[in-house]
Amino acid sequence: MSRTGKMISWAVGIFLLLIVVVVIVIATFDWNRLKPTINQKVSTELNRPFAIRGDLGISWERNRDEPGWRSWVPWPHVHAENIMLGNPPDIPEVSMVYLQRVDATLAPLALLGRQVYIPWVKLTQPDARLIQTAERKNNWTFDLAGNEEADADKKPSPWSFRLDNIMFDRGQVDYRDAINKADVRVVIDPLGKPVPYAQLAGGNSNQQGAADFIFGWKASGTYNREQLSGEGKIGGMLSLRSQTTPFPIQADVRNGSTRVRVAGSLQDPLNLGGLDLRLRFSGDTLANLYGLTGVLLPDTPPYETDGHLIVKFQQKGGPQFRYENFNGHIGDSDIHGSLTYTQGQPRPKLAGTLESRQLRMADLGPLIGVDSGKGSEKTRQAKAKRGEANTQPGDRVLPHDKFDTKRWQAMDADVKFSAKRIEHSNSLPLSDLYTHLVLNSGDLLLDPLRFGMAGGNLNSTIRLEGNRTPMRGRADIHARNLKLRQILPDVEAMQNSLGQLNGDATLSGRGNSVADLLATSNGELKMLMNDGLISRSLMEIVGLNVGNYVVGKLFGDDEVRINCAAADLNVRNGLATARLFVFDTENAIINITGTTNFANERMDLSINPESKGIRIITLRSPLYVRGTFNSPDAGVKAGPLIARGAAAVALGAVVAPAAALLALISPSDNQDNQCTNVLQQMKNKK
């Protein structure tokens, strides 16, 4: 052998010997010696305690599934026992994650391509504790060590990381949150045998191709001071890292009286591509969903709904949740539509369209501070649990329940709602409700709010400025062509009437309840009624005992035709004063003067009648109506006698109000409306 050949042989021999030595050293090396270095390095990088407190070792094994010569390359299998990851200093608990044992394997040849490839990791009894304190400090946000400016100048690493599968025998996650009043434990177990997606989620064509369910989970504890329980199933790691195979999700969760059921999939999970779910939820009141979802919804009777939820996380304006083509009910009212919730800035926004084929008006009672209808007792109990006491005084009639304007500023809204048929009562059918609700930074606008009533329509605009303290409110209401025989269908004599009711009201006030708004209100109310009827029996039907007394004093037990009733009221600081309040009947003119105070709910009215022609009315003194709305009192004034012609003299001073009220008569009704002649005579009075 030549000298050169000998040198090459020696070099190859020394190299192979070095490889053997390295293999022997690695195979026999006590890896536990590296634990202090590893523990210190990881603790420094994560800014929290980390420790491998048990055995750390590596074993080598050929991967016979590799092709050709690659099957002879040994793969390292790493194991570590008794692993603990601690919490940041702001969290009093000692550990965040505890693992009894971790096993993993590394593909060595992938390192040549600058890729850290771990085909599988097996966790033995993983235990995690997620904690958030009342100061909003949590342990799942990591403050990684390093200089931010230096990190910003670093170029992207040429190395990549790939993890195919995570396996574990049983996992447990505890979640304690002082902000959301939560203390929940979730236990996750392998199913043992994969469950096909279609078996649990159904054959929704939008979700075909989702992976099988691999793990099952159960949850128990409390959330938002309510008992929470739930169970469901999820997919495995292989589908979790896939960009093309949807990750399956199935859950059934109860929190207090609220139940949420979902079945569907998550697309591109590692990049939060989006959710495609069938969502069903139910409960005692929609308001309870605020604690679970952050979506501001009104207090309602019991509800249930079923629809299709599509979530897009990577949207420019923020994550978007669309609940489309849902069907359900609120109380005894059906509800259908599509809603979109966007988590944008400066506030999230709810937008969409809702409709109801049959709406029960009592189901809307809690929206305006009235406890009425089925489920109102549950609504009161739900309010009590949330610390919202009943604020309605026993001696008051006007609603004193407070509007929760603080919640109004948590979300914006742009929602259109329509209802074909409205169930209000047997005696007053409503129909064709439509409103467009816009909520912007606590400013609530209903424009328009309109519906059909008694053969006519009521059209209004309501604005409540909840971003001001106290709240400012304004209402513009216009009633047209309300048919008297439909308003009072129980009055047989009224069924032959062709009369109608028209009116306008414009009021503005301040305060956080209906009572407060009226107590400070300014504005005016105008009303015209023609071709009506008045009698004691009518007063009994509508429940006006004082009116029953007054009508009895004026007309006895007879039914009396009303040619025209006209009212023009001026309201200042909650005090309504009659500029004109007159009934023109077939036998007399009835003039009403005085005031009504919305602040203290008291009235002080005088009723002055004057007979036409033959004196039918024998009363020689005016009547009075005084006292509170809740307990009014009526009687005959003991002092002054009625001066003959007093009513006529009074009508002579109402030229301006009479002219204003003429505008309430539609030109098409001018010939048939008896108020036209009465008001024209008042207007021409000198």
XYZ file of C-alpha atoms in Angstrom:
686
model
C 0.000 0.000 0.000
C 1.334 3.407 -0.899
C 1.991 6.084 1.655
C -0.987 8.080 0.447
C -3.279 5.091 0.778
C -2.050 4.445 4.294
C -2.765 8.070 5.262
C -6.284 7.880 3.868
C -6.929 4.600 5.678
C -5.692 6.080 8.969
C -7.872 9.188 8.498
C -10.985 7.102 7.745
C -10.253 4.851 10.702
C -9.774 7.769 13.070
C -13.020 9.375 11.807
C -14.982 6.144 12.320
C -13.400 5.755 15.751
C -14.474 9.284 16.645
C -18.004 8.486 15.522
C -18.029 5.352 17.659
C -16.647 7.297 20.619
C -19.259 10.022 20.152
C -22.043 7.407 19.903
C -20.752 5.634 23.024
C -20.461 8.927 24.906
C -23.970 10.022 23.883
C -25.426 6.606 24.655
C -23.796 6.424 28.068
C -23.956 10.122 28.968
C -25.911 10.991 32.115
C -28.263 13.615 30.715
C -29.399 14.527 34.231
C -26.209 16.580 34.485
C -27.761 19.027 32.009
C -30.930 19.581 34.057
C -29.596 22.590 36.049
C -28.480 24.272 32.820
C -31.755 23.501 31.029
C -33.867 24.608 34.010
C -31.982 27.890 34.357
C -32.039 28.652 30.620
C -35.793 28.009 30.231
C -36.622 29.918 33.449
C -34.649 32.917 32.187
C -36.303 32.871 28.757
C -39.860 32.540 30.152
C -39.384 34.808 33.184
C -40.952 32.200 35.445
C -39.802 29.039 37.263
C -39.194 25.892 35.225
C -37.814 22.595 36.487
C -37.293 19.017 35.370
C -37.312 17.390 38.780
C -37.230 13.741 37.688
C -35.142 11.625 35.337
C -33.967 13.069 31.993
C -32.696 10.641 29.392
C -32.302 9.747 25.711
C -32.555 6.359 24.043
C -31.730 5.569 20.406
C -33.783 3.476 18.045
C -33.924 2.918 14.304
C -37.037 4.074 12.476
C -37.686 1.089 10.231
C -40.462 2.975 8.407
C -37.871 5.209 6.734
C -36.871 4.174 3.150
C -33.486 2.742 2.179
C -30.392 3.695 4.129
C -32.403 6.165 6.237
C -33.851 3.221 8.167
C -30.343 2.578 9.598
C -30.072 6.058 11.112
C -30.977 5.928 14.837
C -33.537 8.410 16.118
C -33.263 9.903 19.610
C -36.199 9.322 21.952
C -36.206 11.858 24.805
C -38.012 11.393 28.094
C -38.314 13.686 31.103
C -40.194 13.125 34.351
C -41.792 15.352 36.981
C -41.831 18.621 35.001
C -43.128 21.880 36.483
C -43.739 25.290 34.897
C -44.444 27.994 37.468
C -46.394 31.263 37.488
C -45.247 34.865 37.162
C -44.693 36.813 40.423
C -48.180 38.419 40.259
C -49.899 34.999 40.565
C -49.817 33.495 44.067
C -50.141 29.849 42.911
C -46.910 27.831 42.681
C -47.372 26.015 39.364
C -49.141 26.617 36.076
C -48.386 23.293 34.358
C -47.372 19.932 35.815
C -46.436 16.896 33.693
C -45.751 13.504 35.235
C -43.742 12.477 32.172
C -43.015 13.635 28.628
C -41.824 11.362 25.799
C -40.829 12.660 22.373
C -38.892 11.579 19.334
C -36.761 13.736 17.003
C -36.073 13.185 13.284
C -32.263 13.700 13.031
C -31.984 13.916 9.247
C -34.499 16.808 9.196
C -31.880 18.885 11.009
C -29.818 18.879 7.804
C -32.668 20.850 6.204
C -32.804 23.263 9.166
C -36.078 21.842 10.449
C -36.815 20.657 13.959
C -39.241 17.822 13.235
C -40.909 16.033 16.154
C -43.272 13.348 14.832
C -44.973 12.813 18.210
C -45.050 13.896 21.825
C -46.706 11.844 24.548
C -47.819 13.554 27.780
C -48.571 11.562 30.913
C -51.326 13.059 33.104
C -50.890 16.740 32.075
C -52.310 19.204 34.615
C -52.712 22.933 33.850
C -54.046 25.817 35.948
C -55.176 29.002 34.176
C -55.601 31.943 36.563
C -56.705 35.576 36.252
C -56.734 37.898 39.284
C -59.073 40.786 40.085
C -56.272 43.118 38.890
C -56.486 41.464 35.430
C -53.138 39.708 35.823
C -53.060 36.255 34.208
C -50.607 33.396 33.857
C -51.233 32.510 30.204
C -49.571 35.662 28.873
C -45.795 35.115 28.678
C -43.314 37.967 29.085
C -40.383 36.554 27.116
C -36.916 37.784 28.000
C -34.883 39.895 25.569
C -34.385 43.399 24.269
C -37.382 44.444 22.162
C -35.331 46.816 19.967
C -32.723 44.148 19.348
C -35.415 41.577 18.626
C -37.018 43.918 16.118
C -33.736 44.128 14.147
C -33.307 40.358 13.995
C -33.858 38.625 10.682
C -36.355 35.739 10.493
C -34.783 32.461 11.541
C -33.979 30.008 8.695
C -35.057 27.185 10.983
C -38.622 25.832 11.046
C -40.543 23.714 13.539
C -42.976 20.881 12.912
C -44.976 18.828 15.416
C -47.309 16.164 14.036
C -49.105 14.643 16.994
C -49.690 15.049 20.728
C -50.925 12.091 22.739
C -51.920 11.888 26.379
C -53.756 9.466 28.620
C -55.756 11.971 30.668
C -55.553 15.744 30.974
C -56.963 18.273 33.390
C -57.311 22.051 33.091
C -58.434 24.263 35.999
C -59.626 27.795 35.192
C -60.051 30.389 37.926
C -60.994 33.945 36.966
C -61.791 36.685 39.508
C -63.086 38.994 36.749
C -65.659 36.554 35.352
C -66.325 34.912 38.739
C -65.219 31.560 37.302
C -63.928 28.370 38.895
C -64.075 25.612 36.273
C -62.374 22.235 35.857
C -62.120 20.536 32.451
C -61.068 16.875 32.194
C -59.966 15.543 28.770
C -59.793 11.821 27.966
C -58.984 9.899 24.762
C -62.089 8.273 23.307
C -60.191 5.021 22.726
C -61.714 4.707 19.264
C -62.159 7.615 16.814
C -65.766 8.723 16.285
C -66.689 9.775 12.703
C -67.526 13.459 12.407
C -70.850 12.889 10.610
C -72.057 10.636 13.417
C -72.243 13.554 15.871
C -72.354 16.701 13.743
C -74.788 15.551 11.056
C -74.493 15.883 7.320
C -74.046 19.631 6.978
C -72.671 20.104 3.477
C -70.686 23.147 4.602
C -68.597 20.967 6.883
C -67.905 17.821 4.869
C -64.395 16.404 5.188
C -63.834 17.249 8.857
C -61.573 14.918 10.840
C -62.807 12.326 13.327
C -63.351 13.035 17.020
C -60.413 11.730 19.112
C -60.854 13.229 22.603
C -63.820 13.684 24.922
C -64.061 16.313 27.649
C -66.206 17.222 30.647
C -66.428 20.535 32.502
C -67.824 21.420 35.922
C -67.717 24.395 38.282
C -69.116 27.910 38.322
C -69.056 30.814 35.861
C -70.479 34.278 36.508
C -71.731 33.035 39.908
C -73.815 30.336 38.152
C -73.291 26.576 38.122
C -71.557 25.413 34.937
C -71.440 21.911 33.471
C -70.652 20.634 30.027
C -69.338 17.853 27.869
C -68.242 17.361 24.317
C -65.675 16.006 21.887
C -62.770 17.397 19.847
C -60.360 16.165 17.195
C -56.738 15.137 17.472
C -53.438 16.880 16.862
C -53.156 15.768 13.255
C -56.297 17.703 12.291
C -55.373 20.555 14.637
C -52.278 21.386 12.565
C -53.911 20.820 9.179
C -54.708 23.790 6.948
C -57.090 21.775 4.771
C -58.821 19.301 7.128
C -61.315 21.036 9.475
C -60.853 20.366 13.194
C -64.103 18.912 14.654
C -65.841 20.460 17.692
C -68.924 19.298 19.601
C -70.116 20.733 22.925
C -73.139 20.920 25.217
C -72.696 23.474 28.019
C -75.083 24.659 30.737
C -74.430 27.806 32.766
C -77.265 28.486 35.203
C -80.438 28.429 33.096
C -78.503 29.029 29.859
C -77.732 26.076 27.587
C -75.430 26.268 24.547
C -74.971 23.413 22.074
C -72.549 23.500 19.134
C -71.460 21.025 16.481
C -69.116 21.921 13.666
C -65.509 22.559 12.792
C -62.573 24.940 13.076
C -60.649 25.692 9.881
C -56.849 26.030 9.910
C -56.721 25.945 13.726
C -53.093 27.028 14.202
C -53.844 30.225 12.254
C -57.413 30.633 13.582
C -58.912 30.411 10.127
C -62.566 30.381 11.229
C -65.476 28.453 12.708
C -68.408 26.809 10.959
C -70.943 25.590 13.538
C -74.531 24.712 14.087
C -75.401 26.711 17.213
C -78.389 26.178 19.481
C -78.878 28.089 22.700
C -81.680 28.621 25.184
C -82.321 30.149 28.606
C -84.501 32.276 30.851
C -83.393 35.643 29.436
C -81.083 36.803 26.641
C -79.485 39.286 29.061
C -77.663 36.379 30.755
C -75.605 35.855 27.577
C -73.712 39.095 28.268
C -71.518 37.405 30.897
C -70.759 34.486 28.555
C -70.275 36.310 25.259
C -69.891 40.032 25.945
C -72.768 40.656 23.515
C -75.287 43.172 24.906
C -78.823 41.753 24.653
C -82.093 42.820 26.305
C -83.921 41.265 29.247
C -86.493 38.880 27.749
C -88.794 35.998 28.663
C -87.433 32.445 28.128
C -85.974 31.897 24.654
C -84.577 29.218 22.343
C -82.932 29.531 18.943
C -81.177 27.336 16.373
C -79.022 28.561 13.514
C -75.739 28.545 11.596
C -72.715 30.343 13.114
C -69.830 31.400 10.869
C -66.780 32.996 12.528
C -63.970 34.740 10.654
C -61.097 35.581 12.984
C -58.673 37.159 10.519
C -60.766 40.160 9.481
C -59.298 43.627 9.045
C -61.865 45.272 11.343
C -61.651 42.507 13.954
C -63.081 38.996 14.390
C -66.552 38.634 12.871
C -69.340 36.349 14.123
C -72.327 35.800 11.839
C -75.375 33.918 13.140
C -77.424 33.383 10.015
C -80.804 31.943 9.065
C -81.709 31.183 12.655
C -85.169 30.294 13.910
C -86.487 30.343 17.449
C -88.793 31.941 19.931
C -88.726 34.514 22.732
C -91.565 33.832 25.139
C -94.506 32.994 22.875
C -93.136 35.059 19.979
C -91.324 33.488 17.024
C -88.060 35.062 15.850
C -86.055 34.646 12.617
C -83.177 36.413 10.938
C -79.419 36.892 10.618
C -77.075 38.880 12.865
C -73.412 39.838 12.547
C -71.237 40.703 15.556
C -67.872 42.366 14.851
C -65.243 42.843 17.557
C -63.995 46.120 16.152
C -62.764 49.387 17.609
C -63.639 51.571 19.434
C -66.495 49.165 20.304
C -67.886 45.902 18.999
C -70.972 46.175 16.794
C -74.109 44.083 16.260
C -75.894 44.441 12.921
C -78.562 42.526 11.061
C -82.225 41.932 10.370
C -84.861 40.245 12.544
C -88.468 39.387 11.848
C -91.392 37.800 13.657
C -94.555 36.396 12.118
C -96.456 36.588 15.410
C -95.137 38.822 18.161
C -96.602 38.755 21.644
C -96.427 42.315 22.975
C -96.050 41.092 26.561
C -92.756 39.459 25.548
C -91.414 42.958 24.863
C -92.555 44.229 28.277
C -89.119 44.033 29.979
C -87.631 46.154 27.177
C -89.647 49.146 28.364
C -89.486 48.442 32.085
C -92.770 46.555 32.395
C -92.846 43.125 34.057
C -95.517 41.409 32.034
C -96.233 38.212 30.224
C -95.026 34.679 30.539
C -91.706 34.360 32.308
C -91.816 37.731 34.092
C -91.245 36.033 37.455
C -88.100 34.391 36.086
C -87.031 37.762 34.714
C -87.387 39.326 38.174
C -85.403 36.477 39.714
C -82.662 36.916 37.117
C -82.518 40.634 37.920
C -82.240 39.856 41.631
C -79.290 37.522 40.967
C -77.564 40.305 39.049
C -78.182 42.706 41.947
C -80.843 44.713 40.100
C -83.530 45.537 42.654
C -87.139 46.326 41.759
C -87.306 50.132 41.850
C -91.052 50.587 41.252
C -92.671 52.426 44.223
C -95.947 50.907 45.341
C -97.887 54.177 45.097
C -96.701 55.154 41.594
C -98.125 54.289 38.177
C -95.413 55.471 35.767
C -92.551 52.929 35.283
C -89.560 53.669 37.553
C -87.322 50.770 36.409
C -83.925 52.161 35.408
C -82.489 51.828 31.917
C -79.088 50.091 32.103
C -77.282 52.756 30.076
C -73.798 51.599 31.172
C -74.249 48.474 29.066
C -75.341 50.581 26.092
C -71.787 51.926 25.815
C -70.292 48.432 25.664
C -71.476 47.855 22.084
C -72.841 49.590 18.987
C -75.787 48.218 17.007
C -77.619 48.635 13.709
C -80.594 46.265 13.646
C -83.858 46.292 11.660
C -86.840 44.476 13.130
C -90.283 43.749 11.701
C -93.306 41.824 12.956
C -96.316 40.919 10.820
C -98.901 40.212 13.506
C -98.755 41.547 17.046
C -100.667 39.991 19.893
C -101.362 42.822 22.318
C -104.811 42.003 23.687
C -108.097 40.691 22.415
C -109.487 44.209 22.288
C -106.684 46.050 20.500
C -104.991 44.153 17.630
C -101.697 45.552 16.350
C -99.879 44.676 13.140
C -96.967 45.446 10.846
C -94.416 46.568 13.422
C -91.185 47.926 11.971
C -88.270 49.648 13.649
C -84.682 50.497 12.835
C -82.539 50.505 15.972
C -79.188 52.307 15.935
C -76.977 52.302 19.041
C -73.824 54.404 18.802
C -71.602 55.082 21.814
C -74.551 54.767 24.190
C -76.877 56.914 22.043
C -80.011 54.871 21.198
C -82.189 55.827 18.234
C -85.388 54.112 17.047
C -86.177 55.730 13.702
C -88.766 54.851 12.704
C -90.778 52.927 15.247
C -94.113 52.318 13.537
C -96.954 49.836 13.548
C -100.559 49.486 12.493
C -103.213 49.884 15.176
C -107.011 49.898 15.092
C -107.180 50.327 11.329
C -104.735 53.245 11.388
C -101.058 53.634 12.138
C -98.702 55.006 14.742
C -95.382 56.397 13.525
C -92.732 57.613 15.956
C -89.073 58.440 16.476
C -87.516 57.715 19.876
C -84.062 58.904 20.960
C -82.410 58.087 24.290
C -78.970 59.602 24.865
C -77.570 57.029 27.278
C -74.066 58.525 27.016
C -75.220 61.549 29.038
C -75.841 61.773 32.780
C -78.694 61.980 33.422
C -79.951 60.425 30.217
C -81.711 62.720 27.739
C -84.735 61.435 25.842
C -86.997 62.662 23.054
C -90.117 61.156 21.517
C -92.013 62.297 18.414
C -95.255 60.328 18.020
C -97.907 60.637 15.329
C -101.189 58.654 15.391
C -103.411 58.708 12.337
C -106.823 57.265 11.429
C -107.290 55.062 14.486
C -110.831 53.736 14.131
C -112.912 54.080 17.299
C -114.895 50.906 16.699
C -111.602 48.957 16.551
C -110.111 50.724 19.561
C -113.214 49.790 21.594
C -114.572 46.600 20.008
C -116.306 45.607 23.269
C -118.605 48.664 23.125
C -121.552 47.553 21.016
C -122.872 51.057 20.353
C -119.448 52.126 19.046
C -119.545 49.531 16.254
C -121.742 51.804 14.145
C -119.347 54.709 14.565
C -117.340 55.978 11.638
C -115.228 58.119 13.945
C -111.501 58.102 14.296
C -108.685 59.327 16.530
C -105.686 61.407 15.402
C -102.906 62.783 17.545
C -99.385 64.190 17.785
C -97.015 64.237 20.738
C -93.542 65.719 21.056
C -91.818 65.342 24.406
C -88.247 65.637 25.649
C -86.887 65.090 29.135
C -83.994 63.797 31.188
C -83.666 60.876 33.566
C -82.933 57.157 33.532
C -86.503 55.840 33.683
C -89.816 56.511 31.955
C -91.070 58.195 35.120
C -88.026 60.479 35.352
C -88.219 61.402 31.673
C -91.897 62.407 31.987
C -91.286 64.218 35.291
C -88.840 66.576 33.529
C -90.516 66.623 30.133
C -91.176 69.575 27.860
C -93.295 69.561 24.750
C -96.897 69.329 23.646
C -99.678 66.812 22.995
C -102.509 67.221 20.506
C -105.502 64.909 20.000
C -108.709 64.865 17.969
C -111.569 62.393 18.174
C -114.795 62.629 16.176
C -118.116 60.769 16.094
C -117.621 58.914 19.339
C -119.692 57.815 22.293
C -119.547 58.386 26.030
C -121.464 56.632 28.795
C -121.029 55.176 32.256
C -120.840 51.670 30.834
C -117.986 52.760 28.569
C -116.085 54.120 31.561
C -116.586 50.809 33.355
C -115.264 48.881 30.353
C -112.054 50.923 30.181
C -111.671 50.841 33.969
C -112.008 54.594 34.652
C -113.967 54.770 37.881
C -113.527 58.541 38.161
C -114.755 58.930 34.588
C -117.732 56.787 35.505
C -118.582 59.247 38.281
C -118.121 62.336 36.090
C -120.190 60.979 33.199
C -122.932 59.953 35.618
C -123.071 63.464 37.063
C -123.199 65.064 33.616
C -125.431 62.726 31.635
C -126.896 60.183 34.011
C -127.027 56.662 32.577
C -127.644 57.659 28.957
C -125.254 57.128 26.080
C -124.252 60.477 24.599
C -122.792 61.051 21.157
C -119.535 63.010 20.933
C -119.339 65.163 17.847
C -115.738 66.125 18.521
C -113.206 65.834 21.348
C -110.141 68.039 21.065
C -107.122 68.404 23.322
C -104.070 70.639 23.082
C -101.773 70.264 26.089
C -98.613 72.206 26.822
C -95.983 70.423 28.926
C -93.280 72.288 30.871
C -91.006 70.606 33.417
C -93.384 67.699 33.703
C -96.492 69.871 34.237
C -99.166 69.457 31.543
C -101.529 72.435 31.160
C -104.604 72.369 28.954
C -104.590 75.112 26.323
C -107.680 73.431 24.938
C -109.500 70.366 26.239
C -113.106 70.236 25.055
C -115.838 67.684 24.291
C -118.561 68.805 21.878
C -121.483 66.420 22.458
C -125.015 66.340 21.065
C -126.321 67.871 24.305
C -123.518 70.036 25.676
C -120.053 71.451 25.402
C -117.700 70.145 28.120
C -114.652 72.315 28.806
C -111.816 70.892 30.931
C -109.152 73.098 32.506
C -106.361 72.496 34.975
C -103.024 70.699 35.222
C -101.519 67.210 35.362
C -98.146 66.827 37.101
C -96.001 63.885 35.933
C -93.349 64.589 38.589
C -95.557 63.827 41.583
C -98.247 61.979 39.573
C -101.026 64.292 40.707
C -103.854 65.978 38.799
C -106.043 69.010 39.444
C -108.751 69.352 36.789
C -111.989 71.331 36.556
C -114.876 70.167 34.320
C -117.261 72.895 33.176
C -120.331 71.812 31.130
C -122.764 74.024 29.212
C -125.999 72.630 27.775
C -127.069 73.195 24.202
C -130.630 74.420 23.807
C -132.804 72.431 26.226
C -130.919 72.033 29.467
C -130.163 68.365 29.815
C -127.429 68.958 32.372
C -128.867 69.986 35.735
C -125.498 70.330 37.439
C -125.098 73.915 38.700
C -121.469 73.708 39.919
C -118.273 72.590 38.162
C -116.819 69.147 38.797
C -113.262 68.457 39.927
C -110.842 65.577 39.498
C -107.925 65.674 41.940
C -105.440 63.391 43.632
C -102.849 60.956 42.396
C -102.771 58.806 39.251
C -102.923 55.759 41.493
C -105.838 57.002 43.613
C -107.751 59.881 41.998
C -110.767 61.597 43.568
C -113.734 63.330 41.894
C -116.552 65.498 43.165
C -118.653 68.651 42.813
C -117.047 71.980 43.603
C -118.823 73.432 46.570
C -118.067 77.055 45.764
C -118.744 78.694 42.400
C -121.757 78.127 40.216
C -121.363 77.651 36.502
C -121.720 80.981 34.755
C -124.005 80.695 31.772
C -121.954 80.937 28.603
C -118.713 80.279 30.472
C -117.751 77.447 28.149
C -118.510 79.535 25.097
C -116.426 82.411 26.476
C -113.589 79.981 27.117
C -113.761 78.709 23.573
C -113.358 82.243 22.361
C -109.800 82.250 23.713
C -108.664 79.159 21.853
C -108.280 80.491 18.334
C -104.605 79.415 18.017
C -105.045 75.892 19.461
C -108.076 75.296 17.257
C -106.142 76.316 14.167
C -103.276 73.997 15.132
C -105.589 71.042 15.687
C -107.145 71.424 12.220
C -103.823 70.133 10.839
C -104.596 66.704 12.363
C -107.508 66.197 9.961
C -106.526 64.548 6.714
C -107.833 66.342 3.582
C -109.485 63.092 2.477
C -111.436 62.965 5.768
C -112.335 66.639 5.840
C -115.950 66.232 4.729
C -116.769 63.380 7.118
C -114.931 64.648 10.187
C -117.270 66.602 12.481
C -114.260 68.197 14.191
C -113.742 70.274 11.061
C -116.853 72.420 11.737
C -116.271 72.612 15.495
C -112.652 73.721 15.182
C -113.445 76.116 12.348
C -116.048 77.809 14.555
C -113.512 78.074 17.372
C -110.908 79.450 15.007
C -113.318 82.120 13.720
C -114.468 83.086 17.224
C -113.897 86.769 17.989
